[in-house]
Amino acid sequence: MRRRTLLAPLLALLLVLAGCVGPVGDLNPIGHDRAAGEDPIGWESGYWYDDSLSVTTEDGLNESERAAVLARTKARVERLRDREFEGNVSVEVITRAQYRNQSGGPGGAGTEDHWNDQVWEALLLVGEDSGTGQALGETYNTSVQGYYSPASDNITIVSDSPTPTIDRATLSHELVHALQDQYGNFGDTPATQDRQLAHQSVTEGEANYIQWTYRDRCENQWQCIPRPGREGGGDGGSSGGTPDDGVFVTIYQPYATGPGLIDQRYQDDGWDGVEQLYENPPNSTEQVIHPDRYPDEEPVNVTVPDRSDEEWERFDHAPVADTAGEASIYAMLLTNDAVSPDQWFRYRSDASAGWGGDSIVPYRNGSGGYGYVWAIEWDTPEDAREFETAYRSILEQRASERPHENVYRLPDSDAFGDAFRVTRSGTRVRIVNAPTVEGLDAVHGE
């Protein structure tokens, strides 16, 4: 992962994707020529990409061993990406306990953001008993494997092994981010959650694509150092995430489906095609989950009229609304058992497909109450109906009251113990949330 401050910073994890084809094999695996002063692709600091190393990993890596591993891994990433490193990159290794002791990690745990809390509440992923910062922080603390810091050109690897050492998979992933940084591929952070995930699908998708190919070479062509074990880490932590963790599923999307978009561009136009993704990145996670919809199927701009009474107001926040997008909607449905978990990493279901655009507008009142209006536009009335049915099934299982046909009241003991009103008209589904049934019209009158 690249260390940045985002609404949804992402995790640097390995995913082996079925059907993901890596770059073509080595061009000249035997024999190398390097003139004095030259630094060809596939050679770094005295090591060719297919050189063998004599290092001992059981007791960690000493300074010279670490330098050798870094140099050869850089040479291999160069070879796979067909791109030369233009600057230095440093590496440090910390334990997971050390990572936890840092200032919240890249998730910003402990910070309060009531506007963002309402966005994640709307997705039924972070309840009122846990702020977004806390929920994200807990996920990062158990899942982050490493990160690259552009400000210092430094890679930090988080080790789960009893003896902290370098994981070649994480190192290769983060070195791709270093290359991206050196070639100006890091752009500005988009304003909405969906577009952030979509743009990260390019940077993280490429990094996972190379990481996956690196893993394949280690199994079939290259001599590679063993990956460290993760058992008995000594600090009670574990890495990774599961479909039961909705926050994890949401922010994992770029790693899971991004490589598919990268592969499509690489197969069509080589690395030049991948580079065009940085110039014209996808504008929605829909375009990543369904690569055939990139770049033509643009998201619809969904607006929500303000129908609140004098007690309720929108946040003084720019933008006033967030866009959840297909990936986050899928994560919501999956985590709440509204869609099948089979092959969840593809992020596809009938109830989330056909997304056209959406807006979540958080509200607050002077008494410390919060609510939101979420309007979702679908491609067809049938798509809207499928989502509505799946969403209502979640509320029906949790509701303690059903005062009206379209209104549900969840008990106060529920993490989302509020009132909900769900309506559908044509291709539009609208969800209104308030602390009480009476408050629904106050937040958004019909």
Coordinates of C-alpha atoms in Angstrom, one line a residue:
M1 CA 0.0 0.0 0.0
R2 CA 1.0 3.6 -0.5
R3 CA 0.9 5.7 2.6
R4 CA -1.7 8.5 2.1
T5 CA -4.6 10.0 4.0
L6 CA -7.8 8.8 2.3
L7 CA -11.4 8.2 3.3
A8 CA -10.6 4.6 2.8
P9 CA -6.8 3.9 2.8
L10 CA -6.1 0.5 1.4
L11 CA -4.2 -2.7 2.4
A12 CA -1.1 -4.2 0.8
L13 CA -2.1 -7.8 0.7
L14 CA -1.4 -10.7 -1.8
L15 CA -4.3 -12.1 -3.8
V16 CA -3.8 -14.9 -6.3
L17 CA -6.5 -14.4 -8.8
A18 CA -7.9 -17.1 -11.0
G19 CA -7.6 -16.2 -14.6
C20 CA -5.2 -13.3 -14.0
V21 CA -2.4 -13.6 -16.6
G22 CA 1.0 -12.1 -15.7
P23 CA 3.5 -10.5 -18.0
V24 CA 5.2 -12.8 -20.5
G25 CA 8.2 -14.8 -19.4
D26 CA 11.8 -13.7 -19.3
L27 CA 13.3 -12.6 -22.6
N28 CA 17.0 -13.5 -22.0
P29 CA 17.1 -15.7 -18.9
I30 CA 20.7 -16.9 -19.6
G31 CA 23.7 -14.6 -20.1
H32 CA 23.9 -10.9 -19.3
D33 CA 25.9 -8.0 -20.7
R34 CA 26.5 -4.8 -18.9
A35 CA 28.9 -2.1 -20.0
A36 CA 30.7 -0.1 -17.4
G37 CA 28.5 2.7 -16.0
E38 CA 25.3 1.2 -17.4
D39 CA 22.3 0.2 -15.3
P40 CA 20.2 -2.0 -17.6
I41 CA 16.7 -3.2 -16.7
G42 CA 17.0 -6.3 -14.6
W43 CA 20.2 -5.3 -12.8
E44 CA 20.5 -3.4 -9.6
S45 CA 23.5 -2.7 -7.3
G46 CA 25.5 -5.7 -8.5
Y47 CA 22.7 -8.2 -8.8
W48 CA 20.9 -9.5 -11.9
Y49 CA 17.3 -10.5 -11.5
D50 CA 18.1 -14.3 -11.9
D51 CA 21.1 -14.3 -9.6
S52 CA 21.1 -16.7 -6.6
L53 CA 21.5 -15.3 -3.1
S54 CA 23.2 -16.9 -0.1
V55 CA 21.2 -15.5 2.9
T56 CA 20.0 -17.0 6.2
T57 CA 16.4 -16.0 7.0
E58 CA 15.9 -18.0 10.2
D59 CA 17.6 -15.4 12.3
G60 CA 16.5 -12.4 10.3
L61 CA 18.6 -10.6 7.8
N62 CA 21.8 -8.7 8.6
E63 CA 22.6 -5.4 6.9
S64 CA 24.5 -6.9 3.9
E65 CA 21.8 -9.6 3.4
R66 CA 19.1 -7.1 3.5
A67 CA 20.9 -5.0 0.9
A68 CA 21.3 -8.0 -1.4
V69 CA 17.6 -9.0 -1.1
L70 CA 16.5 -5.4 -1.8
A71 CA 18.8 -5.2 -4.9
R72 CA 17.8 -8.4 -6.4
T73 CA 14.1 -7.8 -5.8
K74 CA 14.4 -4.4 -7.4
A75 CA 16.1 -6.0 -10.4
R76 CA 13.2 -8.6 -10.6
V77 CA 10.5 -5.9 -10.4
E78 CA 12.3 -4.0 -13.1
R79 CA 12.3 -7.1 -15.3
L80 CA 8.7 -7.8 -14.8
R81 CA 7.5 -4.2 -15.2
D82 CA 10.1 -3.4 -18.0
R83 CA 10.9 -0.1 -16.2
E84 CA 14.1 1.1 -14.6
F85 CA 14.3 2.4 -11.1
E86 CA 15.5 6.1 -11.2
G87 CA 16.2 6.6 -7.5
N88 CA 17.1 4.9 -4.3
V89 CA 14.6 3.1 -2.1
S90 CA 15.2 2.2 1.5
V91 CA 13.6 -0.6 3.5
E92 CA 12.9 -1.1 7.2
V93 CA 11.2 -3.9 9.0
I94 CA 9.0 -3.5 12.1
T95 CA 6.9 -5.9 14.2
R96 CA 3.1 -5.8 14.2
A97 CA 3.3 -4.6 17.8
Q98 CA 5.4 -1.7 16.7
Y99 CA 3.0 -0.9 14.0
R100 CA 0.1 -0.9 16.4
N101 CA 2.0 1.5 18.7
Q102 CA 2.3 4.0 15.9
S103 CA -0.1 6.9 15.8
G104 CA -3.1 5.0 14.5
G105 CA -1.4 3.8 11.3
P106 CA -2.6 5.1 8.0
G107 CA -6.2 4.7 9.1
G108 CA -6.2 7.6 11.5
A109 CA -7.7 5.5 14.3
G110 CA -9.1 7.7 17.1
T111 CA -10.1 10.6 15.0
E112 CA -13.7 11.7 14.9
D113 CA -15.5 12.4 11.6
H114 CA -19.3 12.3 12.1
W115 CA -19.9 13.0 8.4
N116 CA -17.9 10.0 7.4
D117 CA -19.4 7.9 10.2
Q118 CA -22.8 8.4 8.6
V119 CA -21.5 7.3 5.2
W120 CA -20.3 4.0 6.7
E121 CA -23.5 3.7 8.8
A122 CA -25.5 4.0 5.6
L123 CA -23.5 1.0 4.3
L124 CA -24.4 -0.9 7.4
L125 CA -20.7 -1.6 8.0
V126 CA -19.8 0.7 10.9
G127 CA -22.4 1.0 13.6
E128 CA -23.1 3.7 16.2
D129 CA -21.2 1.8 18.8
S130 CA -17.9 2.2 16.8
G131 CA -16.6 5.2 15.0
T132 CA -15.1 4.9 11.6
G133 CA -11.6 5.7 12.8
Q134 CA -11.8 2.9 15.3
A135 CA -13.2 0.4 12.8
L136 CA -10.6 1.2 10.2
G137 CA -7.8 1.2 12.7
E138 CA -8.7 -2.3 13.9
T139 CA -8.7 -3.6 10.4
Y140 CA -5.3 -2.0 9.5
N141 CA -3.7 -3.2 12.8
T142 CA -4.4 -6.9 11.8
S143 CA -4.1 -6.6 8.0
V144 CA -1.4 -4.2 6.8
Q145 CA 1.6 -6.0 5.5
G146 CA 3.6 -3.0 4.5
Y147 CA 3.5 0.5 3.0
Y148 CA 5.5 2.9 0.9
S149 CA 6.1 6.5 2.0
P150 CA 6.7 8.8 -1.0
A151 CA 8.0 11.6 1.3
S152 CA 11.0 9.5 2.4
D153 CA 11.3 6.9 -0.5
N154 CA 11.0 4.3 2.3
I155 CA 9.3 0.9 2.4
T156 CA 8.1 -0.3 5.8
I157 CA 7.4 -4.0 6.1
V158 CA 5.3 -5.2 9.0
S159 CA 6.5 -8.6 10.1
D160 CA 4.3 -11.3 11.7
S161 CA 7.1 -13.8 12.1
P162 CA 8.7 -14.4 15.5
T163 CA 12.0 -13.1 14.0
P164 CA 11.2 -9.9 11.9
T165 CA 12.3 -10.4 8.4
I166 CA 11.5 -9.4 4.8
D167 CA 8.5 -10.9 3.0
R168 CA 9.4 -11.0 -0.7
A169 CA 5.8 -10.7 -1.7
T170 CA 5.2 -7.5 0.3
L171 CA 8.6 -6.1 -0.8
S172 CA 7.9 -6.6 -4.5
H173 CA 4.4 -5.0 -4.1
E174 CA 5.8 -1.9 -2.4
L175 CA 8.6 -1.6 -4.9
V176 CA 6.0 -1.2 -7.6
H177 CA 4.6 1.7 -5.6
A178 CA 8.2 3.2 -5.5
L179 CA 8.3 2.9 -9.3
Q180 CA 4.9 4.5 -9.6
D181 CA 6.1 7.4 -7.5
Q182 CA 9.4 7.8 -9.4
Y183 CA 7.5 8.0 -12.7
G184 CA 4.8 10.4 -11.5
N185 CA 1.9 8.0 -11.4
F186 CA 0.5 9.2 -8.1
G187 CA -2.3 11.7 -8.7
D188 CA -4.5 13.7 -6.5
T189 CA -7.0 12.0 -4.1
P190 CA -10.5 12.0 -5.5
A191 CA -13.3 13.4 -3.4
T192 CA -15.7 10.4 -3.1
Q193 CA -15.1 6.9 -1.7
D194 CA -16.1 5.2 -4.9
R195 CA -13.7 7.2 -7.1
Q196 CA -10.9 6.8 -4.5
L197 CA -11.3 3.0 -4.7
A198 CA -11.5 3.2 -8.5
H199 CA -8.3 5.2 -8.8
Q200 CA -6.5 3.0 -6.2
S201 CA -7.5 0.0 -8.4
V202 CA -4.9 1.2 -10.9
T203 CA -2.0 1.7 -8.4
E204 CA -2.8 -1.3 -6.2
G205 CA -4.0 -3.4 -9.1
E206 CA -0.6 -3.0 -10.9
A207 CA 1.3 -3.7 -7.7
N208 CA -0.7 -6.9 -7.0
Y209 CA -0.4 -7.8 -10.7
I210 CA 3.4 -7.7 -10.5
Q211 CA 3.3 -9.3 -7.0
W212 CA 1.3 -12.2 -8.4
T213 CA 3.7 -12.6 -11.4
Y214 CA 6.7 -12.5 -9.0
R215 CA 5.1 -15.3 -7.0
D216 CA 4.6 -17.4 -10.2
R217 CA 8.3 -16.9 -11.1
C218 CA 9.3 -18.1 -7.6
E219 CA 7.3 -21.3 -8.1
N220 CA 8.5 -22.0 -11.7
Q221 CA 11.7 -20.2 -12.7
W222 CA 13.6 -18.2 -10.0
Q223 CA 15.4 -19.1 -6.9
C224 CA 13.6 -17.2 -4.1
I225 CA 14.1 -16.8 -0.3
P226 CA 11.4 -18.5 1.7
R227 CA 8.5 -16.4 2.9
P228 CA 8.4 -16.0 6.6
G229 CA 5.9 -17.9 8.6
R230 CA 3.1 -16.1 10.4
E231 CA 2.4 -18.5 13.3
G232 CA 3.4 -17.6 16.8
G233 CA 4.1 -13.9 16.1
G234 CA 4.3 -13.3 19.8
D235 CA 2.0 -10.3 19.8
G236 CA -1.3 -12.0 19.5
G237 CA -1.9 -10.5 16.0
S238 CA -2.8 -12.1 12.7
S239 CA -2.8 -10.7 9.2
G240 CA -5.4 -10.8 6.5
G241 CA -9.2 -10.3 6.5
T242 CA -12.3 -12.2 5.8
P243 CA -15.7 -11.6 4.2
D244 CA -17.1 -11.2 7.7
D245 CA -15.3 -7.9 8.1
G246 CA -17.2 -5.4 5.9
V247 CA -14.6 -2.7 6.3
F248 CA -11.9 -5.1 5.0
V249 CA -14.1 -6.2 2.1
T250 CA -14.7 -2.6 1.1
I251 CA -11.1 -1.4 1.1
Y252 CA -9.8 -4.7 -0.3
Q253 CA -11.6 -4.2 -3.6
P254 CA -8.7 -2.5 -5.5
Y255 CA -6.4 -5.4 -4.7
A256 CA -9.0 -8.0 -5.7
T257 CA -10.4 -6.6 -8.9
G258 CA -7.8 -4.1 -9.9
P259 CA -5.4 -6.7 -11.4
G260 CA -8.2 -7.8 -13.8
L261 CA -8.3 -4.3 -15.3
I262 CA -4.5 -4.1 -15.5
D263 CA -4.4 -7.5 -17.2
Q264 CA -7.0 -6.4 -19.8
R265 CA -5.0 -3.3 -20.6
Y266 CA -1.7 -5.2 -20.7
Q267 CA -3.0 -7.9 -23.0
D268 CA -4.4 -5.3 -25.4
D269 CA -1.6 -2.7 -25.5
G270 CA 1.2 -3.9 -23.2
W271 CA 2.6 -1.6 -20.6
D272 CA 1.7 1.5 -22.7
G273 CA -1.9 0.4 -22.2
V274 CA -1.4 0.2 -18.5
E275 CA 0.2 3.6 -18.4
Q276 CA -2.9 5.1 -20.1
L277 CA -4.9 4.1 -17.0
Y278 CA -3.0 6.6 -15.1
E279 CA -3.8 9.3 -17.6
N280 CA -7.4 8.3 -17.8
P281 CA -8.3 6.4 -14.6
P282 CA -11.6 4.6 -14.1
N283 CA -14.3 6.9 -12.5
S284 CA -16.1 4.2 -10.6
T285 CA -15.6 0.8 -9.1
E286 CA -18.1 -0.5 -11.6
Q287 CA -15.6 0.1 -14.3
V288 CA -13.1 -2.0 -12.4
I289 CA -15.4 -4.8 -11.4
H290 CA -16.6 -5.0 -15.0
P291 CA -13.6 -4.0 -17.2
D292 CA -15.7 -4.1 -20.3
R293 CA -17.5 -0.9 -19.1
Y294 CA -14.2 1.1 -19.0
P295 CA -14.1 3.8 -20.1
D296 CA -17.5 4.3 -21.8
E297 CA -20.0 3.6 -19.0
E298 CA -19.6 6.7 -16.8
P299 CA -21.5 7.0 -13.5
V300 CA -24.7 9.0 -13.3
N301 CA -24.7 12.2 -11.3
V302 CA -27.3 11.7 -8.5
T303 CA -28.5 14.7 -6.6
V304 CA -30.6 14.8 -3.4
P305 CA -32.9 17.7 -2.8
D306 CA -32.8 19.1 0.7
R307 CA -36.3 18.4 2.3
S308 CA -35.2 18.7 5.9
D309 CA -37.1 20.8 8.5
E310 CA -35.6 23.6 10.5
E311 CA -34.2 21.2 13.1
W312 CA -32.0 19.3 10.7
E313 CA -29.1 20.4 8.5
R314 CA -26.5 19.1 6.2
F315 CA -22.9 19.1 7.3
D316 CA -20.6 21.9 6.3
H317 CA -18.5 19.5 4.3
A318 CA -17.1 19.5 0.8
P319 CA -18.5 17.6 -0.9
V320 CA -21.8 17.6 0.9
A321 CA -22.5 14.0 -0.4
D322 CA -20.4 10.9 -0.8
T323 CA -20.7 8.2 -3.5
A324 CA -20.6 4.6 -2.2
G325 CA -20.4 2.8 -5.6
E326 CA -20.8 -0.8 -6.6
A327 CA -17.9 -2.2 -4.6
S328 CA -19.1 -0.7 -1.3
I329 CA -22.7 -1.7 -2.0
Y330 CA -21.5 -5.3 -2.6
A331 CA -19.6 -5.3 0.6
M332 CA -22.7 -4.1 2.5
L333 CA -24.9 -6.9 1.0
L334 CA -22.2 -9.6 1.5
T335 CA -21.5 -8.7 5.1
N336 CA -25.2 -8.6 6.0
D337 CA -25.8 -12.0 4.4
A338 CA -28.0 -10.6 1.5
V339 CA -25.8 -12.2 -1.2
S340 CA -23.9 -15.4 -1.5
P341 CA -20.3 -15.4 -0.2
D342 CA -19.1 -17.7 -3.0
Q343 CA -16.2 -16.2 -4.8
W344 CA -16.7 -13.0 -2.9
F345 CA -13.4 -11.5 -4.1
R346 CA -15.0 -10.9 -7.6
Y347 CA -17.4 -8.4 -6.1
R348 CA -20.2 -9.4 -8.3
S349 CA -23.8 -10.2 -7.5
D350 CA -27.2 -9.6 -9.1
A351 CA -28.2 -7.2 -6.4
S352 CA -25.2 -4.9 -6.8
A353 CA -24.8 -5.2 -10.6
G354 CA -26.5 -2.5 -12.7
W355 CA -25.4 0.4 -10.4
G356 CA -25.6 3.7 -12.2
G357 CA -24.7 6.2 -9.5
D358 CA -25.5 7.2 -5.9
S359 CA -25.3 9.9 -3.3
I360 CA -25.2 9.7 0.5
V361 CA -26.0 13.0 2.2
P362 CA -25.4 12.9 6.0
Y363 CA -27.6 15.1 8.3
R364 CA -27.4 16.3 11.9
N365 CA -29.5 18.2 14.3
G366 CA -28.8 20.4 17.3
S367 CA -29.5 17.7 19.8
G368 CA -26.6 15.4 18.7
G369 CA -28.8 13.3 16.4
Y370 CA -27.6 12.1 13.0
G371 CA -29.2 10.7 9.9
Y372 CA -28.8 10.5 6.1
V373 CA -30.5 10.3 2.8
W374 CA -29.1 7.8 0.3
A375 CA -30.3 7.9 -3.3
I376 CA -29.2 5.2 -5.7
E377 CA -29.8 5.2 -9.5
W378 CA -29.8 1.8 -11.3
D379 CA -29.5 1.0 -15.0
T380 CA -33.0 -0.6 -15.2
P381 CA -36.1 -0.9 -13.0
E382 CA -35.2 -4.6 -12.6
D383 CA -31.8 -3.7 -11.2
A384 CA -33.4 -1.3 -8.8
R385 CA -35.9 -4.0 -7.7
E386 CA -33.2 -6.6 -7.1
F387 CA -31.2 -4.2 -4.9
E388 CA -34.3 -3.1 -3.0
T389 CA -35.3 -6.7 -2.3
A390 CA -31.9 -7.6 -1.0
Y391 CA -31.7 -4.4 1.1
R392 CA -35.1 -4.9 2.6
S393 CA -34.2 -8.5 3.5
I394 CA -31.5 -7.1 5.8
L395 CA -33.9 -4.7 7.6
E396 CA -36.6 -7.3 7.9
Q397 CA -34.2 -9.7 9.7
R398 CA -33.2 -7.0 12.2
A399 CA -36.3 -4.8 12.6
S400 CA -38.2 -4.7 15.9
E401 CA -41.1 -2.7 14.4
R402 CA -42.7 -2.2 11.0
P403 CA -45.0 0.8 11.5
H404 CA -45.6 1.3 7.8
E405 CA -45.0 -0.7 4.6
N406 CA -41.8 1.2 3.8
V407 CA -40.6 1.9 7.3
Y408 CA -38.5 -0.2 9.6
R409 CA -37.4 0.4 13.2
L410 CA -34.3 -1.4 14.4
P411 CA -34.0 -1.9 18.2
D412 CA -31.7 0.3 20.2
S413 CA -29.6 -2.7 21.0
D414 CA -28.8 -3.1 17.3
A415 CA -25.6 -1.4 16.1
F416 CA -27.8 0.5 13.6
G417 CA -30.7 1.1 16.0
D418 CA -32.5 3.7 13.9
A419 CA -35.6 4.1 11.7
F420 CA -35.3 3.5 8.0
R421 CA -37.7 4.4 5.1
V422 CA -37.1 2.6 1.8
T423 CA -38.9 3.6 -1.4
R424 CA -38.4 2.8 -5.1
S425 CA -39.6 4.7 -8.1
G426 CA -38.5 3.4 -11.5
T427 CA -34.7 3.1 -11.5
R428 CA -34.3 5.1 -8.3
V429 CA -34.1 3.7 -4.7
R430 CA -34.1 6.1 -1.8
I431 CA -33.2 5.3 1.8
V432 CA -33.9 7.8 4.6
N433 CA -32.4 7.2 8.1
A434 CA -33.3 9.0 11.3
P435 CA -33.0 8.2 15.1
T436 CA -36.8 7.8 15.3
V437 CA -39.8 7.0 13.0
E438 CA -41.1 10.5 13.5
G439 CA -37.7 11.9 12.5
L440 CA -37.8 10.5 9.0
D441 CA -40.0 13.2 7.6
A442 CA -37.9 15.8 9.5
V443 CA -34.7 14.6 7.7
H444 CA -36.3 14.2 4.3
G445 CA -40.0 14.9 3.9
E446 CA -41.9 13.0 1.2

